[in-house]
Each structure stands twice: as structure tokens, then as C-alpha cells.
Coordinates of C-alpha atoms and ligand atoms in Angstrom, one line a residue:
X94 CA 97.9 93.4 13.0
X95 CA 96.8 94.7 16.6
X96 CA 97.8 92.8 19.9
X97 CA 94.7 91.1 21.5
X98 CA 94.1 93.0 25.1
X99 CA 95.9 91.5 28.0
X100 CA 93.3 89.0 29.7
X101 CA 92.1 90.5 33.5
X102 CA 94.7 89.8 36.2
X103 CA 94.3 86.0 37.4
X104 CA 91.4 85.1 34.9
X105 CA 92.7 82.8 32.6
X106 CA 96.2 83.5 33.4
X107 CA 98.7 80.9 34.9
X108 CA 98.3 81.2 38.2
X109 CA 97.8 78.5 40.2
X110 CA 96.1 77.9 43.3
X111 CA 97.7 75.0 45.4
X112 CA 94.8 73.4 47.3
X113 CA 97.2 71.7 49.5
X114 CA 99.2 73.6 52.3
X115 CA 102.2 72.8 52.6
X116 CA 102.9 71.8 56.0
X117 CA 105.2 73.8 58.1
X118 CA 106.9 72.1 60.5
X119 CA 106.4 73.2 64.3
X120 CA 108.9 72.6 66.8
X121 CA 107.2 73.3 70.6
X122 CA 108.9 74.7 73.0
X123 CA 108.9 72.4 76.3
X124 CA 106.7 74.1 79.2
X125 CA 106.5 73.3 82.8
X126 CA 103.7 74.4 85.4
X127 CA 100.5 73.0 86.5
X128 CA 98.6 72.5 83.2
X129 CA 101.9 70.3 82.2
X130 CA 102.2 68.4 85.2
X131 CA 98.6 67.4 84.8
X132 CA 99.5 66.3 81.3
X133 CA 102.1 63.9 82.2
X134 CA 99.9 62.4 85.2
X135 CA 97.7 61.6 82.6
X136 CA 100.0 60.0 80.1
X137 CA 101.8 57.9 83.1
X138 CA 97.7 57.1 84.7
X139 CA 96.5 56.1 80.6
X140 CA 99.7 54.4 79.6
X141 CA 100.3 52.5 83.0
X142 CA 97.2 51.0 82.2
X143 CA 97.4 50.6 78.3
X144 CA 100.8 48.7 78.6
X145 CA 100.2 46.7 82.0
X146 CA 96.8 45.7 81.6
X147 CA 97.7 42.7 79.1
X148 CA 100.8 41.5 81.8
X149 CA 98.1 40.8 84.3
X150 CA 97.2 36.9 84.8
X151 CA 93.6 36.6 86.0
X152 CA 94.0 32.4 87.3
X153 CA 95.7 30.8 84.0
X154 CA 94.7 33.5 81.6
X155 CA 95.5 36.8 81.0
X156 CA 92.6 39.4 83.1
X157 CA 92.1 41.1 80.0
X158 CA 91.8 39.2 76.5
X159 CA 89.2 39.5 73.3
X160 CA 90.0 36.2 71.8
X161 CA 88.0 36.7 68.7
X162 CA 89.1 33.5 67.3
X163 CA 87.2 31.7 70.5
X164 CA 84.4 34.7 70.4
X165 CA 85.0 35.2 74.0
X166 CA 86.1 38.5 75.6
X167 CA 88.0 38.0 78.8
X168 CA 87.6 40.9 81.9
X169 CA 88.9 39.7 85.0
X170 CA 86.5 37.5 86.2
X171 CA 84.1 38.1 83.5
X172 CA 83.7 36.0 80.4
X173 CA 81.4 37.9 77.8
X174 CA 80.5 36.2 74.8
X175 CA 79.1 37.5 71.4
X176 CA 75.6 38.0 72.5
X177 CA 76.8 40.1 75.2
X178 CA 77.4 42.9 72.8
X179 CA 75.0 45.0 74.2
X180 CA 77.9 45.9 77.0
X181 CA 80.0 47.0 74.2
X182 CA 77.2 49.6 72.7
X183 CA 76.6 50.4 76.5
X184 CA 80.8 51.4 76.5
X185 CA 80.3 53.0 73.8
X186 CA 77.1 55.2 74.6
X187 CA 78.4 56.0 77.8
X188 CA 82.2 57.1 76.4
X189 CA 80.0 59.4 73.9
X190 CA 77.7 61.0 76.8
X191 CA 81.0 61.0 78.8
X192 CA 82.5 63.3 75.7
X193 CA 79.8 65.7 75.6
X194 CA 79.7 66.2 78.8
X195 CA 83.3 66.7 79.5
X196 CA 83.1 69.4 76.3
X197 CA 79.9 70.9 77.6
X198 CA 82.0 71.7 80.9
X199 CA 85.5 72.4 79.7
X200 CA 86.0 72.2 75.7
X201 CA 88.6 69.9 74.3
X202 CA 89.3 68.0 77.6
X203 CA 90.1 64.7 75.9
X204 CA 91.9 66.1 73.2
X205 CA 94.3 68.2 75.3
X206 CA 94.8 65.6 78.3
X207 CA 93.4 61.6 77.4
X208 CA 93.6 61.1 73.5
X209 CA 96.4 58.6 72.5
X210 CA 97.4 61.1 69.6
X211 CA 98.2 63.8 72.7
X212 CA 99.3 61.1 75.0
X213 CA 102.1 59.3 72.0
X214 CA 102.9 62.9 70.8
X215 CA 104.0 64.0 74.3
X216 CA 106.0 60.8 74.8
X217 CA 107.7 60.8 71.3
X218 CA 108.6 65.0 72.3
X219 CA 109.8 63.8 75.0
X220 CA 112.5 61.7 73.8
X221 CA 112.9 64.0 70.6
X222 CA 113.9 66.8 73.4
X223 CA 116.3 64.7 75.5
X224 CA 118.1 63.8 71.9
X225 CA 118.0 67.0 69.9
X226 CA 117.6 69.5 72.4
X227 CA 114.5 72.1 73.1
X228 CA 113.3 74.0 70.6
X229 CA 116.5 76.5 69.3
X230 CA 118.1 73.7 69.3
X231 CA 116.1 71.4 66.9
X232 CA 115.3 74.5 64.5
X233 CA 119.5 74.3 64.6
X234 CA 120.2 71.2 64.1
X235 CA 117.5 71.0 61.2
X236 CA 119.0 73.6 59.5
X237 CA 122.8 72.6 59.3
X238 CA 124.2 70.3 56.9
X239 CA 124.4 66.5 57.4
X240 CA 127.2 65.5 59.7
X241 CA 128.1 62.4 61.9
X242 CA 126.4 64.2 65.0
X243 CA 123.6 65.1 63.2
X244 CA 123.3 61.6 61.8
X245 CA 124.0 59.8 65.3
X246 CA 121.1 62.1 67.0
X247 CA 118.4 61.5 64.2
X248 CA 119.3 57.7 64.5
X249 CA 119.4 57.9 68.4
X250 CA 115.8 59.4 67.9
X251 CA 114.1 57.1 65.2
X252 CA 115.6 54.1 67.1
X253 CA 114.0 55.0 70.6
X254 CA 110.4 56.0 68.6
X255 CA 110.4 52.7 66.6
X256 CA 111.4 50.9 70.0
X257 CA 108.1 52.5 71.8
X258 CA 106.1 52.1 68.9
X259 CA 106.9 48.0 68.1
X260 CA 106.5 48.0 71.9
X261 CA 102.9 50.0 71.5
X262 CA 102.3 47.6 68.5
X263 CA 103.0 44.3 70.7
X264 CA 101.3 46.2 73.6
X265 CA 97.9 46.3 71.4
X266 CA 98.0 42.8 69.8
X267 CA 98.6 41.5 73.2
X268 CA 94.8 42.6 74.1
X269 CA 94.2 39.8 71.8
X270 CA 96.7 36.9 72.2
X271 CA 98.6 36.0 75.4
X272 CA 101.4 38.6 75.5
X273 CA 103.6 36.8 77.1
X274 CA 104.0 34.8 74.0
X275 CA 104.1 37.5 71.8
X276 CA 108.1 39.0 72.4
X277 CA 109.2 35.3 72.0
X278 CA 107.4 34.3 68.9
X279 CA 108.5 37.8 67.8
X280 CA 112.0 36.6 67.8
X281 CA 111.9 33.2 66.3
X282 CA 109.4 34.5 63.9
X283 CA 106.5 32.3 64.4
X284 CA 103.9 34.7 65.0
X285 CA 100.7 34.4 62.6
X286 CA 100.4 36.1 59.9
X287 CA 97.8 38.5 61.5
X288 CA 98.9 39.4 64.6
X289 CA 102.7 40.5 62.9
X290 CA 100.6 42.4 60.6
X291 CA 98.7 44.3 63.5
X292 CA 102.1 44.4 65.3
X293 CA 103.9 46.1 62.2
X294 CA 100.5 48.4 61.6
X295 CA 100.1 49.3 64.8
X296 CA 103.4 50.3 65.4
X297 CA 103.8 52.2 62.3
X298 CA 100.9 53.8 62.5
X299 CA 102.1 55.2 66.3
X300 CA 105.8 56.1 65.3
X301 CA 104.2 57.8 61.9
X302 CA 101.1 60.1 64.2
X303 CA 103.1 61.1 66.6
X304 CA 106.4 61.4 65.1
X305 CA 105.8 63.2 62.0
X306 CA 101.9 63.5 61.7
X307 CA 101.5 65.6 64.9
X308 CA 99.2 68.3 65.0
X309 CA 98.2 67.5 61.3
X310 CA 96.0 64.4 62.5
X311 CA 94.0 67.1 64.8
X312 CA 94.0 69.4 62.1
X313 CA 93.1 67.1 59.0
X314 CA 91.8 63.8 60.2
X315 CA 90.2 64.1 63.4
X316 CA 86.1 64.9 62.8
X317 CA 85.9 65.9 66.4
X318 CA 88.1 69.0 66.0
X319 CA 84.7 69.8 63.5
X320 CA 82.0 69.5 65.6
X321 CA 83.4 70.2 68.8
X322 CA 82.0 73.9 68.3
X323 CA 78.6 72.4 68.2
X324 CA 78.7 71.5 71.6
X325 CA 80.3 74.6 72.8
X326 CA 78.2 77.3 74.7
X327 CA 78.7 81.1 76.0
X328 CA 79.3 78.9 79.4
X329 CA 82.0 76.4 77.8
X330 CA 85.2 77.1 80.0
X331 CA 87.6 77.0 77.3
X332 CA 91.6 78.3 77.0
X333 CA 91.0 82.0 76.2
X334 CA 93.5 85.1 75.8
X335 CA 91.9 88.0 77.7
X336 CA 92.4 90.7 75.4
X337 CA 90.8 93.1 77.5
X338 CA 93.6 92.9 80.1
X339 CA 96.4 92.0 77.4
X340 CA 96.2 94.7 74.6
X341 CA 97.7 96.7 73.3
X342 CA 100.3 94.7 73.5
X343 CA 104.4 95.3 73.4
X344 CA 107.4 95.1 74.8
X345 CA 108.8 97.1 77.9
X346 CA 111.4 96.0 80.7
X347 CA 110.2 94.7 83.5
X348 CA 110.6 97.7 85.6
X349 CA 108.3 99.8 83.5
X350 CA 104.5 100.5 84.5
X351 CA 102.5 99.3 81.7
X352 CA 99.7 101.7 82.2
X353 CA 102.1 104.7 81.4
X354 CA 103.4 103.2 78.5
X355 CA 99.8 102.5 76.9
X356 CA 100.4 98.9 77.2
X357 CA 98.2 95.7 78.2
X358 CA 99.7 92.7 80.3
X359 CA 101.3 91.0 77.0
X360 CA 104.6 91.8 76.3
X361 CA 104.3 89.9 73.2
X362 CA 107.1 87.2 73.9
X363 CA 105.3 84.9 71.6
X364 CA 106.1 81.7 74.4
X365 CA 102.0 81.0 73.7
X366 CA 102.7 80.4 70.1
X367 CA 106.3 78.6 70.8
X368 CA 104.9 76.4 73.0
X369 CA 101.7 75.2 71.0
X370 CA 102.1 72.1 69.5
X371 CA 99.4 72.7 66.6
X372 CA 101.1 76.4 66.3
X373 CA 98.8 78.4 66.7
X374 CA 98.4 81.9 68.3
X375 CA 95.6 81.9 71.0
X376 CA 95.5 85.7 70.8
X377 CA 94.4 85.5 67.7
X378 CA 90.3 83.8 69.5
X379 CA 88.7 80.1 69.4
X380 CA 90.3 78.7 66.1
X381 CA 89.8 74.9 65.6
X382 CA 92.9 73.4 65.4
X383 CA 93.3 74.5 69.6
X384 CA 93.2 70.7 71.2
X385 CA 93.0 72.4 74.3
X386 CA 95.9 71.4 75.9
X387 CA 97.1 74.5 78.0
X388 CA 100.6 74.5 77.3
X389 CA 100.1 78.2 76.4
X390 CA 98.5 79.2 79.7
X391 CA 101.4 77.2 81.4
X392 CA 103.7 79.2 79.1
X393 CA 102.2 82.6 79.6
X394 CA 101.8 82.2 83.0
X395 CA 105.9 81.5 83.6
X396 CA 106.3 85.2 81.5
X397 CA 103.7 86.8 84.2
X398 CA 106.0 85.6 87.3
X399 CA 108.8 87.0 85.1
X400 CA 107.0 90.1 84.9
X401 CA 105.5 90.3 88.1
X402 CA 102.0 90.0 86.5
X403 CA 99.1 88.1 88.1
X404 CA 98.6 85.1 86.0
X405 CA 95.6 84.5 84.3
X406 CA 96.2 86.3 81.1
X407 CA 95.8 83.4 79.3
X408 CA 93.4 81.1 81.3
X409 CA 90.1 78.5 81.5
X410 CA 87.3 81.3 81.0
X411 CA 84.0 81.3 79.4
X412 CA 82.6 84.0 76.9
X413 CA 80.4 84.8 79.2
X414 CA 82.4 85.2 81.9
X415 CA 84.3 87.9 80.0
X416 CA 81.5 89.7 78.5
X417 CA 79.8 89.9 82.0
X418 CA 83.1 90.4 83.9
X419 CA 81.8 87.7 86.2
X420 CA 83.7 85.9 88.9
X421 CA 85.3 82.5 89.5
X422 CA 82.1 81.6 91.8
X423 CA 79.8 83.1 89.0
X424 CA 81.4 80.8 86.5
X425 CA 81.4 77.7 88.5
X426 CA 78.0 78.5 89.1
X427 CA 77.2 78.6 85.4
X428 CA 79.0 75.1 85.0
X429 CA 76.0 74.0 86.9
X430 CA 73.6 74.9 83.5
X431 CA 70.2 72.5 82.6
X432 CA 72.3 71.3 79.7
X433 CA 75.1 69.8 81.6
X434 CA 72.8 68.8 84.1
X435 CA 70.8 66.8 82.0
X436 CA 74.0 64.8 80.2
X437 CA 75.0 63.7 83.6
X438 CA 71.6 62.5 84.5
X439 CA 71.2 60.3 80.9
X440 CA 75.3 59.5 82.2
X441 CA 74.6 58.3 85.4
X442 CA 71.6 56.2 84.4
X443 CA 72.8 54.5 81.7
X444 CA 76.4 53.8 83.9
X445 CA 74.1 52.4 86.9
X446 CA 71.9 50.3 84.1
X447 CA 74.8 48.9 82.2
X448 CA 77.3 47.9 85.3
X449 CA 73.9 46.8 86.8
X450 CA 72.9 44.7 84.3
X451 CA 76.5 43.3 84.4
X452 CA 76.7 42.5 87.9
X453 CA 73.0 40.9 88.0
X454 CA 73.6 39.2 84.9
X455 CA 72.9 35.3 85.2
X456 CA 75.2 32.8 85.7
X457 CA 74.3 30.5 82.8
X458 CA 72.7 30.9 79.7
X459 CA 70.4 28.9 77.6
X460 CA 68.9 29.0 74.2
X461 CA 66.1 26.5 72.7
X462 CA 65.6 25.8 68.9
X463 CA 63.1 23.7 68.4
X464 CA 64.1 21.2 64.9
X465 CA 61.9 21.8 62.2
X466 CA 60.3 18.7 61.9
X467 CA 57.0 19.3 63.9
X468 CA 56.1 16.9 66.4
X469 CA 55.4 13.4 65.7
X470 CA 54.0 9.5 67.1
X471 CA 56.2 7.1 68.5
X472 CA 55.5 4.1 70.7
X473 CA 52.7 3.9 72.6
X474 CA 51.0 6.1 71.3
X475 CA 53.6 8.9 73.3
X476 CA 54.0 12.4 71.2
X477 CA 57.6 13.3 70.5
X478 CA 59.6 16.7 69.4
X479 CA 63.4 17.2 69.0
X480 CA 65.0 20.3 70.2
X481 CA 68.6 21.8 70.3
X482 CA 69.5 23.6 73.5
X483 CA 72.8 25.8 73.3
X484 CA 73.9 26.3 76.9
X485 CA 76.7 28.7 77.8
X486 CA 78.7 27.9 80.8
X487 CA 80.6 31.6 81.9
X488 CA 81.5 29.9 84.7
X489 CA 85.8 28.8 84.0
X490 CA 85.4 25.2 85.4
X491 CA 83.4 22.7 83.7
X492 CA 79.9 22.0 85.0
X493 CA 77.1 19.1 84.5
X494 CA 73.7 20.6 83.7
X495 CA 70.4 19.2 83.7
X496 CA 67.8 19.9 81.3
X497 CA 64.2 19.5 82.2
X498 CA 60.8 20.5 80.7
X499 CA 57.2 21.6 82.2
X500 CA 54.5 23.5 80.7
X501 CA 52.1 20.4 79.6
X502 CA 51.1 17.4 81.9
X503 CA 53.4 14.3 81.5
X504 CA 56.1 16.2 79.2
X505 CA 59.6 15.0 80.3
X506 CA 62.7 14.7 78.4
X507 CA 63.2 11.2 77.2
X508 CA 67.3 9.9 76.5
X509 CA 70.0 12.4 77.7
X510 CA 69.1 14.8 80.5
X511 CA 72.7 15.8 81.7
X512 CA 75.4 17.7 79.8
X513 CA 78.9 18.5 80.6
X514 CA 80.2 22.0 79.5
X515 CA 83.6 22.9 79.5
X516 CA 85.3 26.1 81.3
X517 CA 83.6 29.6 79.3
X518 CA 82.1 27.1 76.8
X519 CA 79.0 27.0 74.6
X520 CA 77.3 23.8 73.8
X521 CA 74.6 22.7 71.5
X522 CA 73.3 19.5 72.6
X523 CA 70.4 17.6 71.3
X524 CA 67.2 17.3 73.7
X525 CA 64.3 14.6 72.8
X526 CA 61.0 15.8 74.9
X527 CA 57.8 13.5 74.8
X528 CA 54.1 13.5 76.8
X529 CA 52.5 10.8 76.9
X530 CA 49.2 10.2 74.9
X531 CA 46.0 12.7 75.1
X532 CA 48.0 15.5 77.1
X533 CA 48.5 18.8 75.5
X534 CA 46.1 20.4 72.8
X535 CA 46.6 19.9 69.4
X536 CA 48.8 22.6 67.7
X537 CA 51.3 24.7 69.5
X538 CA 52.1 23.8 73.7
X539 CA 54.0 26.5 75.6
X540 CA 56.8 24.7 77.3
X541 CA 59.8 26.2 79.4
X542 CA 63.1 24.4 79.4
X543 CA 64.9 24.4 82.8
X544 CA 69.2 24.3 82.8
X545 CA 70.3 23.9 86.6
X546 CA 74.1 22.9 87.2
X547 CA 74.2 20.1 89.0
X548 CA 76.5 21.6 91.6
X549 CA 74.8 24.1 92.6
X550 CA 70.8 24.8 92.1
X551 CA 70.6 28.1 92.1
X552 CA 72.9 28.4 88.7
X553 CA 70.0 28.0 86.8
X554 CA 67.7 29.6 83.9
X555 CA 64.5 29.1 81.6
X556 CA 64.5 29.0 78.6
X557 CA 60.3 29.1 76.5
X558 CA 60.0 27.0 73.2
X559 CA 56.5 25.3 72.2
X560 CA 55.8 21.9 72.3
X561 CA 53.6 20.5 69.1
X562 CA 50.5 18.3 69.1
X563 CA 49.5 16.6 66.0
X564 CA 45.3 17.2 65.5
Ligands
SF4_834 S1 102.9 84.3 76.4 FE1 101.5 85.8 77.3 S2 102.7 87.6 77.3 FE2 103.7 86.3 75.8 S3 102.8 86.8 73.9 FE3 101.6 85.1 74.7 S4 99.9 86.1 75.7 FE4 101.5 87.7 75.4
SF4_835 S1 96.4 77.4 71.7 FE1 97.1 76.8 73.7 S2 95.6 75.2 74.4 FE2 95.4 75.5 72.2 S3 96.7 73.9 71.3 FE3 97.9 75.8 71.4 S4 99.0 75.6 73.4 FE4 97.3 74.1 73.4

């Protein structure tokens, strides 16, 4: 009997192909310079804000509160209410305009300086580097066996990260509920159930993204790390080795004259790659999972004073800038392109309509409904219709209105004329309109509805509804 041939290498043999890589953990070096320093102003400028804003008492109420059970959105002295939602698509058109902007000029600003994923990763390497040491030391300590040091640091560590993220947890539910409830009904328990679930999510989610996540949620989760590229030009500034200037590159002491030795500026120290906290090599061009943070030019730029190299080797450059050789004026210049010119216009004009809008927004509002039943004879011989006017008071005292009609001879609004309304509150209230006989033509009346506070005439606003004649 003759052996059957050997099947071609890989085809229909065992090998398997994981579709899953295997995540290799990355332990960045800490950098210091200018890019850095920037970094941490941001994180101190985005979290001053994130976990003050909610301490801050506007009157009796916190300044800033979404009290979705009440459908009213608290900003300082602004009360929005659910049919104010065109401010929040306004927010959200100009934070999107805002992004392509920002990466039209300079890449992954966001990502490398604003986003919370950059902003908790930086704080939670932070404390990870004052416990276990830079990065030597935490490839060390990883690799030896469990001891009690070992054990007290890793402790030490995941007790100060699940301290910041249950605060970052309380933080975020306190946009939502009076925060300075929150810690005490914390303790005794007596939260709701959905505000200690959002506490616990919250908070988890933080201490697991930047604690263990990392660079993965740039790398696998984030869509903007896909289409950033799309918004990218040949005049993008973006974090670019110059390999021009670097290669080849190689070691040499620092006395030695790189031009004799054949060499480039980059003395291969690998601090770009040490430093990046996605681990990447930025020698290697653009790649997608650069968040743009800088650390590397920082990093790189420390080796050239070692060196006594101009910095720059790694640095904010365009591709066109080094295909053309052009200058730092040249590239400013380019900034300046139609395309970035044209975002901030559509920018600027939607800020200036939204906030304008805002501030010119009136002081009252007032809906009419007219009740389905169509109008009808009552006593002599007077024509009646029903209505329901919903009147929102943003004002945070309570205030007497009066509701009056015009729009066909003798119309007035027979029974109650005068409403109270409590501080940010909405009312529906019942409105009884007649004309006396022969006034109006039969079928459909245009009438406008007039709400004036009481207390001051010029809070006031129309409202149209029809008035009905029966032939
Ligand atoms: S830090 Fe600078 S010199 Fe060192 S390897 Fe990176 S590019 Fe080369
Ligand atoms: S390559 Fe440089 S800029 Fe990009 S993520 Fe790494 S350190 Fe940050």
C-alpha cells in the first residue's frame, strides 16, 4: 500500500491562525519637557472642572444639574427644559466642527491632550509610578515572584485607582443628583438603585480603561483612531520622525561627528518607543494607533540635549513641509488653507447662532392645544371653545401670569385668567375663551394667546391657536 503525498505546507494542515493578538503589556517610560507639561495643564484645567463643577451652589441648587427625573437641566442661571434640546444638538455640532477642525490643523489633538481615556490614563501612571517605580522598575517587579512587598505595592496601587475611580464614579452621578448628598447616602446605603449602579459602572469602567485597558481602547474601540486619516491632509501638522535628518541610524559616543561615521541624528536609544504609551515606534511613519500625544518628541528631544543635537528630530511637521523642505513660517502659512478656513467659518457661526439664541431666548414660554371638541353655543347666544395652555416659568421664583386672547372682535377669556407657576415649572392649565354672538366667521378664527407675568410686563409671549365658529 503506498503512503498518500504529504498535503501542501499550511493547506489543510493544523496550523492555526489566532485572530486575536495577544496583548503585550507596555510599560511607558515617564517623560518630562514641554509637550508633557502641556499634558498635565490639561488634565489639572479638564479635571478641575470635571470634579468641581458639581460642588458649585448656584442660589439653593447646585450651578450645574440634569435632573432627568424633573426634565430640567440646570446651568447656572439657566434652566433648560426638554424642548430646549436643540442647544444640546447645537453642543454637539459645534464639539464635532470643533474636532475637525482641531485635526485639520494638528492631527490627534484631542486624543493626545483632552480625551478622558488620555486624561485617567495619565493620572492612574501617575500613581502606578509613584508606587512601583518608572519603567525598569515595574518590568522588575512584574517579573519576580509574589512576595509581601510585591503584594503591599500592587495593593497600595489598586487601592489608590479604585479610590479615584469610586471618586470619578460619584463625581459623574453627581451631574445628576445633588452631590453633596451623594458621599453620605453612600455610607448609610441609601442611594437609589440607579445612581449606585452608575456610581459602581462608572467607576469600574474608569479603574478598568485606564488601568488595564490603556492603549487598547485607542487601538480597538475608539472609531476615531479609523477615520482620523480622512481628515488628514499633506498640510496636517502631525508628530513625525524626520528620517531625512535621522538615518542611518546608530550608536556612537557623544564625542563622535556623526557625519564621519555615516550616521543620521538618531542614535537609536529607543526612548520614542519607551516612552509611548500605545508602543509604538514613530520611526517606523503615520501608523494609527499614534494618539498624538508627544511624549516621544519630549523624549527624543531630552536624548538631543544629551547629544548636543538641535531638537526637532522628532517634531509637529507636515508631509509637505518635509517633501518641500519648507520653513516654520511656510508651514504656518499653509495652516491658513481654504479647508480649515472654511470649518472655522461654519464654527464661528453656528457658536455666535447657538449662544445667541441662548442669550435672546424668552423669558417664558407658552404652548396652546386647543380640546378637540370644536366650538360650541352657550348662553346668550355667546360661542365658546376650551383650550389647554402649558406655560413654562424658567424664571426660579414663582410668578402669576395672565392669559388673554385677541384675534376676533369681543373674544375674551371667560372664568380663570391668572395662573400661578412655581420656580422652573411647567403648567397645563385649562383656558375657556368665548365672543359674543355674530363675531367671527364661521369655521376656523385665528387667535393669539397672550402670557404676561403679572410682575413684570415685558415677561411675556404669544402663543397662535384658532378659534372655531359653528356655520
Ligand atoms: S529617541 Fe530620538 S534618537 Fe532615540 S531612537 Fe528615538 S528618534 Fe532615535
Ligand atoms: S508615537 Fe509619539 S505621539 Fe504617537 S502615541 Fe507614541 S509617544 Fe505619543
Amino acid at each position: 500500500m503506498s503512503t498518500p503525498p504529504a498535503p501542501p505546507r499550511g493547506a489543510g494542515s493544523d496550523v492555526e491562525v489566532a485572530l486575536y493578538e495577544v496583548r503585550r503589556k507596555i510599560y511607558p517610560r515617564a517623560v518630562t519637557g514641554w509637550f508633557a507639561r502641556w499634558r498635565w495643564a490639561l488634565v489639572w484645567f479638564t479635571q478641575l472642572i470635571f470634579y468641581g463643577l458639581p460642588w458649585i451652589q448656584w442660589g439653593s441648587r447646585p450651578a450645574v444639574l440634569f435632573d432627568l427625573e424633573a426634565r430640567r437641566f440646570y446651568l447656572f442661571g439657566v434652566v433648560l427644559y426638554p424642548q430646549d434640546f436643540i442647544y444640546l444638538t447645537g453642543l454637539l455640532v459645534i464639539s464635532a466642527l470643533g474636532l475637525f477642525l482641531f485635526t485639520a490643523v494638528a492631527g490627534r489633538l484631542w486624543c493626545g491632550y483632552a480625551c478622558p481615556q488620555t486624561v485617567y490614563t495619565e493620572i492612574f501612571m501617575w500613581i502606578e509610578r509613584r508606587i512601583e517605580g518608572d519603567r525598569a522598575q515595574r518590568m522588575k517587579l512584574d517579573r519576580s515572584p509574589m512576595s509581601a512587598s510585591k503584594l503591599a505595592r500592587k495593593s497600595a496601587k489598586h487601592a489608590l485607582w479604585a479610590a479615584v475611580a469610586l471618586w470619578t464614579g460619584i463625581t459623574f452621578v453627581g451631574y445628576f443628583t445633588p452631590i453633596r448628598d451623594l458621599p453620605g447616602a453612600l455610607l448609610t446605603l441609601s442611594t437609589g438603585p440607579w445612581q449606585t449602579f452608575w456610581v459602581l459602572f462608572y467607576g469600574f469602567a474608569t479603574w478598568g480603561n485606564a488601568g488595564f485597558m490603556r492603549e487598547q481602547v485607542c487601538k480597538y474601540m475608539c472609531p476615531y483612531a479609523r477615520f482620523q486619516s480622512a481628515m488628514f491632509d499633506k498640510d496636517t501638522l502631525i508628530i513625525t520622525y524626520d528620517p531625512e535628518r535621522g538615518e542611518p541610524r546608530g550608536a556612537r559616543s557623544r564625542k563622535a561627528d556623526p557625519r564621519s561615521l555615516g550616521l543620521g541624528d538618531c542614535v537609536d536609544c529607543e526612548i520614542c518607543v519607551h516612552v509611548c504609551p500605545t508602543g509604538i515606534d514613530i520611526r517606523k511613519g503615520l501608523q494609527y494607533e499614534c494618539i498624538g500625544c508627544a511624549a516621544c518628541i519630549d523624549g527624543c528631544n531630552q536624548v538631543m540635549d544629551r547629544m548636543g543635537y538641535p531638537h526637532g528630530l522628532i517634531r509637529y511637521t507636515t508631509e509637505h513641509a518635509l517633501e518641500q523642505k519648507l520653513d516654520r513660517a511656510a508651514v504656518v502659512r499653509r495652516v491658513l488653507r481654504p479647508r480649515v478656513l472654511v470649518y472655522s467659518a461654519i464654527l464661528l457661526a453656528v457658536t455666535v447662532a447657538i449662544f445667541g439664541h441662548l442669550a435672546l431666548r424668552a423669558p417664558l414660554k407658552a404652548d396652546v392645544m386647543r380640546d378637540r371638541e370644536l366650538g360650541r353655543e352657550v348662553e346668550e347666544g355667546m360661542i365658546e371653545n376650551g383650550y389647554r395652555v402649558q406655560i413654562i416659568n424658567p424664571a426660579e421664583r414663582t410668578r402669576r401670569f395672565r392669559v388673554t386672547v385677541s384675534g376676533v372682535d369681543t373674544i375674551f377669556v371667560a372664568g380663570d385668567a391668572e395662573f400661578e407657576v412655581g420656580p422652573a415649572g411647567v403648567r397645563m392649565v385649562p383656558v375657556t375663551v368665548r365672543a359674543k354672538p355674530g363675531n367671527g366667521k364661521p369655521g376656523s378664527n385665528k387667535v393669539s394667546f397672550r402670557v404676561e407675568a403679572l410682575d413684570d410686563a415685558s415677561v411675556a409671549v404669544q402663543a397662535q391657536s384658532t378659534f372655531f365658529v359653528p356655520r
